[in-house]
CSV table of C-alpha atoms in Angstrom, one decimal:
chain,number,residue,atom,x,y,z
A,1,UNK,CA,-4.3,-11.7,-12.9
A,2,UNK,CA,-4.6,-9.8,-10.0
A,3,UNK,CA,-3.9,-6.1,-9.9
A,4,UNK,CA,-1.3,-4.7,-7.6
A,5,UNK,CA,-2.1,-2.8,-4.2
A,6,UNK,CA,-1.2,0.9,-4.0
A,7,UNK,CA,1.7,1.4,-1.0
A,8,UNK,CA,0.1,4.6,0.3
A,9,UNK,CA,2.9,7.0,2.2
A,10,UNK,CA,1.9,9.1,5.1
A,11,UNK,CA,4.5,11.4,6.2
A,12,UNK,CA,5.0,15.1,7.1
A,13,UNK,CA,6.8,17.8,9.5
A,14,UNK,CA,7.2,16.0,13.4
A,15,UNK,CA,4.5,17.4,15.1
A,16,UNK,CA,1.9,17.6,12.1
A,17,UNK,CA,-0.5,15.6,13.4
A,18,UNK,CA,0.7,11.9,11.2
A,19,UNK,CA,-0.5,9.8,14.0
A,20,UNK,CA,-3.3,11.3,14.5
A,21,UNK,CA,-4.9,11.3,11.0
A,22,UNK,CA,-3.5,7.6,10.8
A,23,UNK,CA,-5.7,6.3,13.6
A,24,UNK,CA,-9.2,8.4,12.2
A,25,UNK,CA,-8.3,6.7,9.3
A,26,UNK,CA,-8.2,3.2,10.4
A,27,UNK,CA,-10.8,3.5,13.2
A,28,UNK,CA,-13.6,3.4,10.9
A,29,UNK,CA,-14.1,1.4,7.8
A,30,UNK,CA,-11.3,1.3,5.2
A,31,UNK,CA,-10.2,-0.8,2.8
A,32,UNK,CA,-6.4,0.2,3.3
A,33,UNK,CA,-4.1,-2.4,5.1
A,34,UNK,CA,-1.8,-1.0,7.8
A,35,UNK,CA,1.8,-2.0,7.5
A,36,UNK,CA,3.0,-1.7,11.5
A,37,UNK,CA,6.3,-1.0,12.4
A,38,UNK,CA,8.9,-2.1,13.9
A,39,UNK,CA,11.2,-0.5,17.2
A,40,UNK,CA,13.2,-1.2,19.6
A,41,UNK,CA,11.8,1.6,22.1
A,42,UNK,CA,9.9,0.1,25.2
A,43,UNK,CA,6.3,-0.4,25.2
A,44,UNK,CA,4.4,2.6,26.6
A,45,UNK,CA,1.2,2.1,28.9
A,46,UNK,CA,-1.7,0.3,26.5
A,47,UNK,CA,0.6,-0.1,23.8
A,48,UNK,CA,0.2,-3.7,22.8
A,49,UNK,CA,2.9,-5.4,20.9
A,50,UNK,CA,1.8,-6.5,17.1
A,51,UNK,CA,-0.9,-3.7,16.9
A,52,UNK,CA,1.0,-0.5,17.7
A,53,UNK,CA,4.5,-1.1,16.8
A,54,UNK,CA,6.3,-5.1,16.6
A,55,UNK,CA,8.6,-4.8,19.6
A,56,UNK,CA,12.1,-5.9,18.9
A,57,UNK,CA,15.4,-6.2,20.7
A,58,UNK,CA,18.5,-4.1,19.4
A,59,UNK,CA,20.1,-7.1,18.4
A,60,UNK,CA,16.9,-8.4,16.7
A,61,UNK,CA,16.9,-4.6,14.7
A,62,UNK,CA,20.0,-5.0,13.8
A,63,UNK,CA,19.7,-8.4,11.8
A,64,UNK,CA,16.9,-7.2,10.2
A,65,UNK,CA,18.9,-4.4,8.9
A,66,UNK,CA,21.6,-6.9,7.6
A,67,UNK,CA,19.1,-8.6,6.5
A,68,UNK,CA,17.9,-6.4,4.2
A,69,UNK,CA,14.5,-7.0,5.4
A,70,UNK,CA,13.5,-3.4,6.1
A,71,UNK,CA,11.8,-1.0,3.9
A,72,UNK,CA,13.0,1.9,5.6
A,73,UNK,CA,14.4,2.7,9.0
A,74,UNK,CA,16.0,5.2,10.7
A,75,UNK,CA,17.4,6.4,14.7
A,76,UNK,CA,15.9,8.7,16.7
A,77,UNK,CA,16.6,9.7,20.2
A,78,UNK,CA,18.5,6.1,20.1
A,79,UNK,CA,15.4,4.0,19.5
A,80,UNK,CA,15.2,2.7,16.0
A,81,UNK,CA,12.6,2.7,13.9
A,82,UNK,CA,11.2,1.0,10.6
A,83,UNK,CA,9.0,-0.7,8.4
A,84,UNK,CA,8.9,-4.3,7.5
A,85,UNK,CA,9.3,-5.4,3.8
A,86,UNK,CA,8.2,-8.8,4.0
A,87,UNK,CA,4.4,-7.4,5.4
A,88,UNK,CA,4.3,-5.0,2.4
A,89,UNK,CA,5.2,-6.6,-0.5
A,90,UNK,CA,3.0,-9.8,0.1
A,91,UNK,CA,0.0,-7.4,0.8
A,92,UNK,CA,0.7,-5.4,-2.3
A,93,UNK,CA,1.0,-9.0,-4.0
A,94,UNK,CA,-2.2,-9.7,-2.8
A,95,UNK,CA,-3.9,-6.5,-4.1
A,96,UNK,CA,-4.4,-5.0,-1.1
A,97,UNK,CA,-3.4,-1.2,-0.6
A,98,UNK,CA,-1.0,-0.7,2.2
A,99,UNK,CA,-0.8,2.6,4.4
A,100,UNK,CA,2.3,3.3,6.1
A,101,UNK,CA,3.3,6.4,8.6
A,102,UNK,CA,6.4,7.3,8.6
A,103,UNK,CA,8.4,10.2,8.9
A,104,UNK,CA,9.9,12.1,6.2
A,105,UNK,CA,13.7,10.3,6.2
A,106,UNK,CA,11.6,7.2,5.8
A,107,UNK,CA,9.4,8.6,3.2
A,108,UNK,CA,12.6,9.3,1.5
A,109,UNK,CA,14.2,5.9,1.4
A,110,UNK,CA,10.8,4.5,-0.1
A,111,UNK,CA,10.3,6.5,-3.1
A,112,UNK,CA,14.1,5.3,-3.7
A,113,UNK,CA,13.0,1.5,-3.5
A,114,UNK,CA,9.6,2.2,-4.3
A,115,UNK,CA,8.9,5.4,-6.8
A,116,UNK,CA,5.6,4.0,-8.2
A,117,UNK,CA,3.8,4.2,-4.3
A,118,UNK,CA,1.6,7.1,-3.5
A,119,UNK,CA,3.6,9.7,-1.5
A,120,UNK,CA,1.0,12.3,0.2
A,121,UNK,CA,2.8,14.6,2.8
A,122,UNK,CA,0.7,15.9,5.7
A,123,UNK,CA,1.4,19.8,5.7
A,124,UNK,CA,0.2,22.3,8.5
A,125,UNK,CA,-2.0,24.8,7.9
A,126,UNK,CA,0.8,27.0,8.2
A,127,UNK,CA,4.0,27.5,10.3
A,128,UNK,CA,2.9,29.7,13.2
A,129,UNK,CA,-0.2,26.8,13.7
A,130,UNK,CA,3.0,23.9,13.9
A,131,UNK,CA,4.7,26.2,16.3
A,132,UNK,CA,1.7,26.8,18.9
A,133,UNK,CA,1.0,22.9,18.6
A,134,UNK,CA,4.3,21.9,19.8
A,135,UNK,CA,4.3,24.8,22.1
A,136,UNK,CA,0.9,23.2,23.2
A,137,UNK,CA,3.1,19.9,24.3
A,138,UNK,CA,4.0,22.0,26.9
A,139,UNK,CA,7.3,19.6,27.2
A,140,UNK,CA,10.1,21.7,24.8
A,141,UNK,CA,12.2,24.6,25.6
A,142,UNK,CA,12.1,27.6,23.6
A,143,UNK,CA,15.4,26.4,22.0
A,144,UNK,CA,13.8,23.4,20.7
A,145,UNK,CA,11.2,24.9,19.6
A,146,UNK,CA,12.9,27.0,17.7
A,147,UNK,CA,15.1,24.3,16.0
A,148,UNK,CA,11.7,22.6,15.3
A,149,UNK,CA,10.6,25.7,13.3
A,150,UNK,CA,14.0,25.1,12.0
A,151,UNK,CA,13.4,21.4,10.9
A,152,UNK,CA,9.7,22.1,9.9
A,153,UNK,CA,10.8,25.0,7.1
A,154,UNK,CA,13.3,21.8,5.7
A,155,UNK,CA,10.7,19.9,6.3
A,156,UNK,CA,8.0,21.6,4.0
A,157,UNK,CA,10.9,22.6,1.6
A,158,UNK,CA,10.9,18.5,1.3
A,159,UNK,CA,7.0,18.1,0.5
A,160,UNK,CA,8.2,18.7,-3.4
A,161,UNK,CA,8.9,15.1,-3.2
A,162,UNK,CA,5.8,14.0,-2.5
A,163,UNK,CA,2.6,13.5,-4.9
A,164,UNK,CA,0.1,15.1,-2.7
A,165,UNK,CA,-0.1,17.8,-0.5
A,166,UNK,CA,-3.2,17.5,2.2
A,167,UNK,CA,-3.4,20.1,4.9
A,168,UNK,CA,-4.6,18.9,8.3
A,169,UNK,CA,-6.4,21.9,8.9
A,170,UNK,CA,-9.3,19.1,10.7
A,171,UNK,CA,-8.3,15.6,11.2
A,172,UNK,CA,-11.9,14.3,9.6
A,173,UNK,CA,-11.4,16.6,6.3
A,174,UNK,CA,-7.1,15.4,6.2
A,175,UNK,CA,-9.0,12.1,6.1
A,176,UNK,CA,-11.0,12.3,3.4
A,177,UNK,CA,-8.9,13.9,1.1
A,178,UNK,CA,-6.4,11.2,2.1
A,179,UNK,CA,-9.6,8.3,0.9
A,180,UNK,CA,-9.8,10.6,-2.3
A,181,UNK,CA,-6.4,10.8,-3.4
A,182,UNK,CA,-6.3,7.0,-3.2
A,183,UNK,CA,-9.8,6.3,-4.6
A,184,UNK,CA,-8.9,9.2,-7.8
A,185,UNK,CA,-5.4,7.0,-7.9
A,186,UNK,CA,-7.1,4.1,-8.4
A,187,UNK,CA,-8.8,5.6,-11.6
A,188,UNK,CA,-5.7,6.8,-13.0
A,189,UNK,CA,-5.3,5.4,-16.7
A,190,UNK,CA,-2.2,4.1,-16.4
A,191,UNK,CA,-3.7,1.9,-13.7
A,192,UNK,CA,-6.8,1.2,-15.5
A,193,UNK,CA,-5.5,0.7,-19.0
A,194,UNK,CA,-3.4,-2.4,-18.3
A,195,UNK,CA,-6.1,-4.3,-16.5
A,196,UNK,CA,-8.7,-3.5,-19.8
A,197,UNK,CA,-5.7,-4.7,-22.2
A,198,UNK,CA,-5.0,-7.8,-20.8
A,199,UNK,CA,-8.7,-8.7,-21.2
A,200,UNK,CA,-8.5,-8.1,-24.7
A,201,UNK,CA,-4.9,-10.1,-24.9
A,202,UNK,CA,-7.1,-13.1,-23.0
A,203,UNK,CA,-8.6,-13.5,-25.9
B,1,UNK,CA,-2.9,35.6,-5.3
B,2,UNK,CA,-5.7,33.2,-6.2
B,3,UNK,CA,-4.7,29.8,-7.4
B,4,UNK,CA,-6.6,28.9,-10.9
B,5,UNK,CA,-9.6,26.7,-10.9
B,6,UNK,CA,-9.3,23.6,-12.4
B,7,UNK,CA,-11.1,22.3,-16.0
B,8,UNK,CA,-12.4,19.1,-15.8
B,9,UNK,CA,-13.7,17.5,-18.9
B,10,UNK,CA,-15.9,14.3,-18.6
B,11,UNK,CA,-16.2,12.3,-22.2
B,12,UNK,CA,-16.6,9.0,-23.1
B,13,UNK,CA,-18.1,6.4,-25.9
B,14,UNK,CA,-21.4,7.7,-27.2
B,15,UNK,CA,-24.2,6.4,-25.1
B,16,UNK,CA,-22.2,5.7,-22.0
B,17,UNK,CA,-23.9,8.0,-19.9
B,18,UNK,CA,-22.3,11.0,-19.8
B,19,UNK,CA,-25.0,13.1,-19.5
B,20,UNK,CA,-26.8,11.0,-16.6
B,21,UNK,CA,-23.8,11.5,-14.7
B,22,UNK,CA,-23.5,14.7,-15.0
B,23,UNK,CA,-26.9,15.9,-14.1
B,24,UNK,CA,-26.6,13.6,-11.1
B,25,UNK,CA,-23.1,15.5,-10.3
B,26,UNK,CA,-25.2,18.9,-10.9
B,27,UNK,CA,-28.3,17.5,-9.0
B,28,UNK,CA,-26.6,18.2,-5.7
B,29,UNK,CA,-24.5,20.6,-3.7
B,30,UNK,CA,-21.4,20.6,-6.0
B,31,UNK,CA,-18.3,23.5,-6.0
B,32,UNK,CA,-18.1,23.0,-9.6
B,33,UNK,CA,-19.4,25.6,-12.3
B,34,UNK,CA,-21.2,23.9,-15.4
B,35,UNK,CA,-20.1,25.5,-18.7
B,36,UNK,CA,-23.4,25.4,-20.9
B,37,UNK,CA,-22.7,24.2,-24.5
B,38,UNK,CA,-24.2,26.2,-27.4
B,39,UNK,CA,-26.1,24.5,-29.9
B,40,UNK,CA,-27.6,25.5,-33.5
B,41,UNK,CA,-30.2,22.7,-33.2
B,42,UNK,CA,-33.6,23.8,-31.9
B,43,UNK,CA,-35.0,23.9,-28.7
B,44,UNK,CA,-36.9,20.4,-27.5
B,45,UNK,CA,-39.8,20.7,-25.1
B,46,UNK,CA,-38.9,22.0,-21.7
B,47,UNK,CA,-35.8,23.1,-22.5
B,48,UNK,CA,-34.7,26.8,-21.6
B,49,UNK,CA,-32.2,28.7,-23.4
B,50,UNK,CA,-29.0,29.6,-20.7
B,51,UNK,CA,-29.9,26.5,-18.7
B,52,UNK,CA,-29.9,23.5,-21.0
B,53,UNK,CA,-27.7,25.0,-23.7
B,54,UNK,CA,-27.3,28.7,-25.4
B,55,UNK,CA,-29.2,28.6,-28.1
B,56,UNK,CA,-28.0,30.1,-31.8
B,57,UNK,CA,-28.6,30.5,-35.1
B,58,UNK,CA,-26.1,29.1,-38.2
B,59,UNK,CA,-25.0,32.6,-38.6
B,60,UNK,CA,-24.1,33.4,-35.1
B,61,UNK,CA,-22.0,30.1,-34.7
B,62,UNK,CA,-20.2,30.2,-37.4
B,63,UNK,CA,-19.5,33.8,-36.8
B,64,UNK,CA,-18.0,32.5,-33.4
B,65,UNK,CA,-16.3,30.1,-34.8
B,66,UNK,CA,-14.3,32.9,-37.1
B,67,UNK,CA,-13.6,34.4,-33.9
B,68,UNK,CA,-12.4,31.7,-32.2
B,69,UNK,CA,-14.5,31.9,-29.3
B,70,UNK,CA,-15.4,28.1,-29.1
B,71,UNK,CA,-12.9,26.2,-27.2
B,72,UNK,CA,-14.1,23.2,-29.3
B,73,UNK,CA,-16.7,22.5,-31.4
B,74,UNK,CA,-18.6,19.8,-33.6
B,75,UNK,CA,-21.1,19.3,-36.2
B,76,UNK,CA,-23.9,16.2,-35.7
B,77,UNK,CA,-26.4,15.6,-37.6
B,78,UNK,CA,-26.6,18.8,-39.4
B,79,UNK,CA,-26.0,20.9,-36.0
B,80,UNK,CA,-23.4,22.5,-34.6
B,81,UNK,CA,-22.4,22.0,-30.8
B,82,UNK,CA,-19.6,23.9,-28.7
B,83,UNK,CA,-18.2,25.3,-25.4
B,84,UNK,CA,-17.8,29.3,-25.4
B,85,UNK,CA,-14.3,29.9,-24.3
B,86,UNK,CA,-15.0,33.1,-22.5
B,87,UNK,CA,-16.9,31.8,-20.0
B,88,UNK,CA,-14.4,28.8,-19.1
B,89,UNK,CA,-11.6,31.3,-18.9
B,90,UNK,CA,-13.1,33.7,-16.9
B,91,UNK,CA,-14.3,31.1,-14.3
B,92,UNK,CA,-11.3,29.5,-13.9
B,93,UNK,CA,-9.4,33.0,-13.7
B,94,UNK,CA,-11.7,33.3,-10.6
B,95,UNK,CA,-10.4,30.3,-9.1
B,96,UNK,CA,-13.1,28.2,-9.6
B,97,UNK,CA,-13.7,24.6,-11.5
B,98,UNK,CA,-15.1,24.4,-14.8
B,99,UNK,CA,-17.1,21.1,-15.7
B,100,UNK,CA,-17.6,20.2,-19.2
B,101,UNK,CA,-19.7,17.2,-20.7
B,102,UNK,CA,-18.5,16.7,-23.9
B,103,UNK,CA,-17.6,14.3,-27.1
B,104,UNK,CA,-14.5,12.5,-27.8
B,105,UNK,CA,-13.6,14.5,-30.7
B,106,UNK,CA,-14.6,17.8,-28.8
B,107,UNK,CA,-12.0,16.7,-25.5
B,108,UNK,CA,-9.2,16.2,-28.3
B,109,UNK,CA,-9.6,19.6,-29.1
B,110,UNK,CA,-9.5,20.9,-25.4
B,111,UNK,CA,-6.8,18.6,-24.6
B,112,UNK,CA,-4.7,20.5,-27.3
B,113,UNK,CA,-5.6,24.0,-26.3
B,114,UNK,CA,-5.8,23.1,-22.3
B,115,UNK,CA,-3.1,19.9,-21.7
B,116,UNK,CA,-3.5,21.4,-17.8
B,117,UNK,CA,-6.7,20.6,-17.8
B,118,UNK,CA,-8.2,17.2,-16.4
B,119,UNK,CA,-9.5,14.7,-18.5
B,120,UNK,CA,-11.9,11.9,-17.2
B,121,UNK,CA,-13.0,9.0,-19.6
B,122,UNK,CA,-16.3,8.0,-18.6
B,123,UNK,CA,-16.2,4.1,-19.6
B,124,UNK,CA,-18.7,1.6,-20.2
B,125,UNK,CA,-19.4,-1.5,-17.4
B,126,UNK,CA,-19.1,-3.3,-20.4
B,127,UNK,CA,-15.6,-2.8,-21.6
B,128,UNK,CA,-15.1,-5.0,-17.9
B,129,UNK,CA,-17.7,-7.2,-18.8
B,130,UNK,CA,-15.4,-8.4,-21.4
B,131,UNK,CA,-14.0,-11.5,-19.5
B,132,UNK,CA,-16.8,-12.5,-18.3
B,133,UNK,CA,-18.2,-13.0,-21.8
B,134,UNK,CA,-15.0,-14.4,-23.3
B,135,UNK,CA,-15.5,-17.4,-20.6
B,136,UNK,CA,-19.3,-17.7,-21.8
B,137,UNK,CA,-18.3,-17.4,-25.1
B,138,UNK,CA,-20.2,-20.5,-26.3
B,139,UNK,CA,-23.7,-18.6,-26.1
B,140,UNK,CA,-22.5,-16.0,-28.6
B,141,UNK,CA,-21.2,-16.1,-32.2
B,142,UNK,CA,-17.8,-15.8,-33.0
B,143,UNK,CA,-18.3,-12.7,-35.1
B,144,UNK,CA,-20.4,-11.0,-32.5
B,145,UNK,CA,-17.5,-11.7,-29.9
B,146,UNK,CA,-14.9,-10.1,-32.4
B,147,UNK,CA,-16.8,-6.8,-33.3
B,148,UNK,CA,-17.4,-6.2,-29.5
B,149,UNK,CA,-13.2,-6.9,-29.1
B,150,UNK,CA,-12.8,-4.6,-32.1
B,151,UNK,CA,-14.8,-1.6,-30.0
B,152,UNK,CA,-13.6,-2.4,-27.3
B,153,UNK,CA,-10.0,-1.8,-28.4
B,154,UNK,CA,-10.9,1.3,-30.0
B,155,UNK,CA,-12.2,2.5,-26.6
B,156,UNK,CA,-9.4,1.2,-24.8
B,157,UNK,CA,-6.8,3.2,-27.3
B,158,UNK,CA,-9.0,6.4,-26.7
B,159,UNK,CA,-8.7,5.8,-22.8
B,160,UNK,CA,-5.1,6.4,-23.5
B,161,UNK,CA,-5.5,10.2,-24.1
B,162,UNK,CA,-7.5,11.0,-21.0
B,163,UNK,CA,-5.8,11.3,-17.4
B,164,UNK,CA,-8.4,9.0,-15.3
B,165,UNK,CA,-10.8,6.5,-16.5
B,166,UNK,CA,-14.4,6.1,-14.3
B,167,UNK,CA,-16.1,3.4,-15.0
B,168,UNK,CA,-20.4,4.1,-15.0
B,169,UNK,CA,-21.4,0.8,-13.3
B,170,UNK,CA,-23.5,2.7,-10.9
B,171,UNK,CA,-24.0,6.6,-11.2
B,172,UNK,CA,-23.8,7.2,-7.6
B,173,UNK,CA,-20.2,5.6,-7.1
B,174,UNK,CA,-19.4,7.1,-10.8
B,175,UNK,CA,-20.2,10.5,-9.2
B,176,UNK,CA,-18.1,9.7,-6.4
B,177,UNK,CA,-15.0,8.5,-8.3
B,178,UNK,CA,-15.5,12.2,-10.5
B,179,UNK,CA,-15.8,14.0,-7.2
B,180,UNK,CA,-12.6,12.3,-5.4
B,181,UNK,CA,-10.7,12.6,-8.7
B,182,UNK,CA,-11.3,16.1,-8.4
B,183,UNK,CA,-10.6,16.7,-4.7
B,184,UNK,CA,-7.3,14.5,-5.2
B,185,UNK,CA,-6.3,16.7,-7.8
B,186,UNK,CA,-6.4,19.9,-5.7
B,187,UNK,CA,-3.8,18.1,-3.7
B,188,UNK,CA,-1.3,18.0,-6.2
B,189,UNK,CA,1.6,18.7,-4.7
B,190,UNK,CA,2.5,20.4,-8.1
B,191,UNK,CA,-0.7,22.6,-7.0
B,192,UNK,CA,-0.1,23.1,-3.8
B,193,UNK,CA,3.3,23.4,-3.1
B,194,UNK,CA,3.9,27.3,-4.6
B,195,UNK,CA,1.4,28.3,-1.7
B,196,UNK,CA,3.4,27.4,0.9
B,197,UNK,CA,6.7,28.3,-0.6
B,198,UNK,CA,4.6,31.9,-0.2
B,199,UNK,CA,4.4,31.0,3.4
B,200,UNK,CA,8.2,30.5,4.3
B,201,UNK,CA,9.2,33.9,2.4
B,202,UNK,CA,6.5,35.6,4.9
B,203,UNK,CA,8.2,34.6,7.3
């Protein structure tokens, strides 16, 4: 019998770097499957449908939503956004460990339909950093930067639902604790024991 | 405030390899402080007393053990072995990680005096060697086949009290696995998370 995948949950404050930390992760060698999602925004320059997002029509969305055959999905800045269900659950059938990004309202509706996934919330090293980095953006008003600071105090007040904590102080050490939360989950006894019992129920 | 360090306690089946591994985790740069056991049994060749082990006499262990200043101990073969509890706690008041190397019977005696503590089974390849020997079962005797299900079992019911099971196929990636566990568990968000609740009230 083949052992489950892990469905590994990136998410964190807008801002905190998620994409970022998602693409050092998956540039180099990883055994982690990446679960792409789905939106109905435009294609930007480059962006290439069925590697960076699966670009859908509003109408298409919306099925899929009645459909039931999203994981999670939400609006923002009328554009929606989501994951796939279909993707995941066969990969995580096939023992595969899938890594989704998402942001936090997201990350909330999988630990409802999925509480046994790995939840790890990007933090900032702390608030004043997330503040100069958006201010760095150089495209918000002070107002909105403000009600980001706002949004980002909610947002860390969230991280409680969350397994891990990992700081992206540097994008190369976020990554590796990220590999070492999911190698150390992999050891977890309640993981291991299983697979060793039903070798000795083989028998 | 200075968060706590963590105690990590690596046991396992006698003859697993406990000691291997750990030397190999010592051997190289490592943020980890090895608590020296103390021992009544004498001194082999090249071994230096403070490095290898404290060295004492019947009286002065037992007089410890009055005191209760062994976190655990055990008798084998006539000698006493046991982990000073002074020198865990003070290290891990001072923030930093505690490694022991111990028994079975000795982590069931941390366990109860330190449930925060985290507990790595150290198991043997050959506990997953199991299926492959069921299937080539004609090559060995029924009774060998059922003492070697009967340890097994036992092993897999002690697995059950530790938090994370490594298997030693290879002491490199069992080193690894050790190290990641570790660095994973710094994460926690259960860890983490009163640091930055610090941060907001700043604020």
């Amino acid at each position: 019998m083949k052992e489950k995948g892990l469905l590994i949950v990136l998410s964190g404050p807008s801002g905190v770097g998620k994409g970022t930390v998602r693409k050092a992760i998956f540039s180099g060698d990883t055994q982690f499957e990446y679960s792409i999602s789905m939106t109905t925004r435009k294609p930007r320059e480059g962006e290439v449908d069925g590697v960076d997002y699966f670009f859908k029509t509003r109408e298409e969305f919306e099925a899929l939503i009645a459909q039931d055959k999203l994981l999670e999905y939400a609006e923002y800045v009328g554009n929606y956004y989501g994951t796939p269900v279909d993707y995941v659950k066969e990969t995580l059938e096939a023992g595969k460990d899938v890594f989704l990004e998402i942001e936090v309202q997201g990350a909330k509706q999988v630990r409802d339909k999925f509480p046994e996934g790995l939840f790890i919330f990007l933090a900032p090293p702390s608030l004043n950093e997330l503040q100069s980095r958006i201010v760095t953006r150089g495209t918000e008003t002070d107002e909105l930067i403000q009600n980001r600071m706002k949004e980002a105090r909610k947002e860390i007040e969230l991280m409680s639902l969350y397994d891990y904590v990992v700081e992206n102080d540097q994008v190369e050490a976020a990554c590796d604790r990220i590999k070492a939360i999911v190698q150390a989950e992999h050891c977890r006894t309640t993981r291991v024991a299983p697979r060793y019992q039903k070798m000795l129920e083989v028998e």
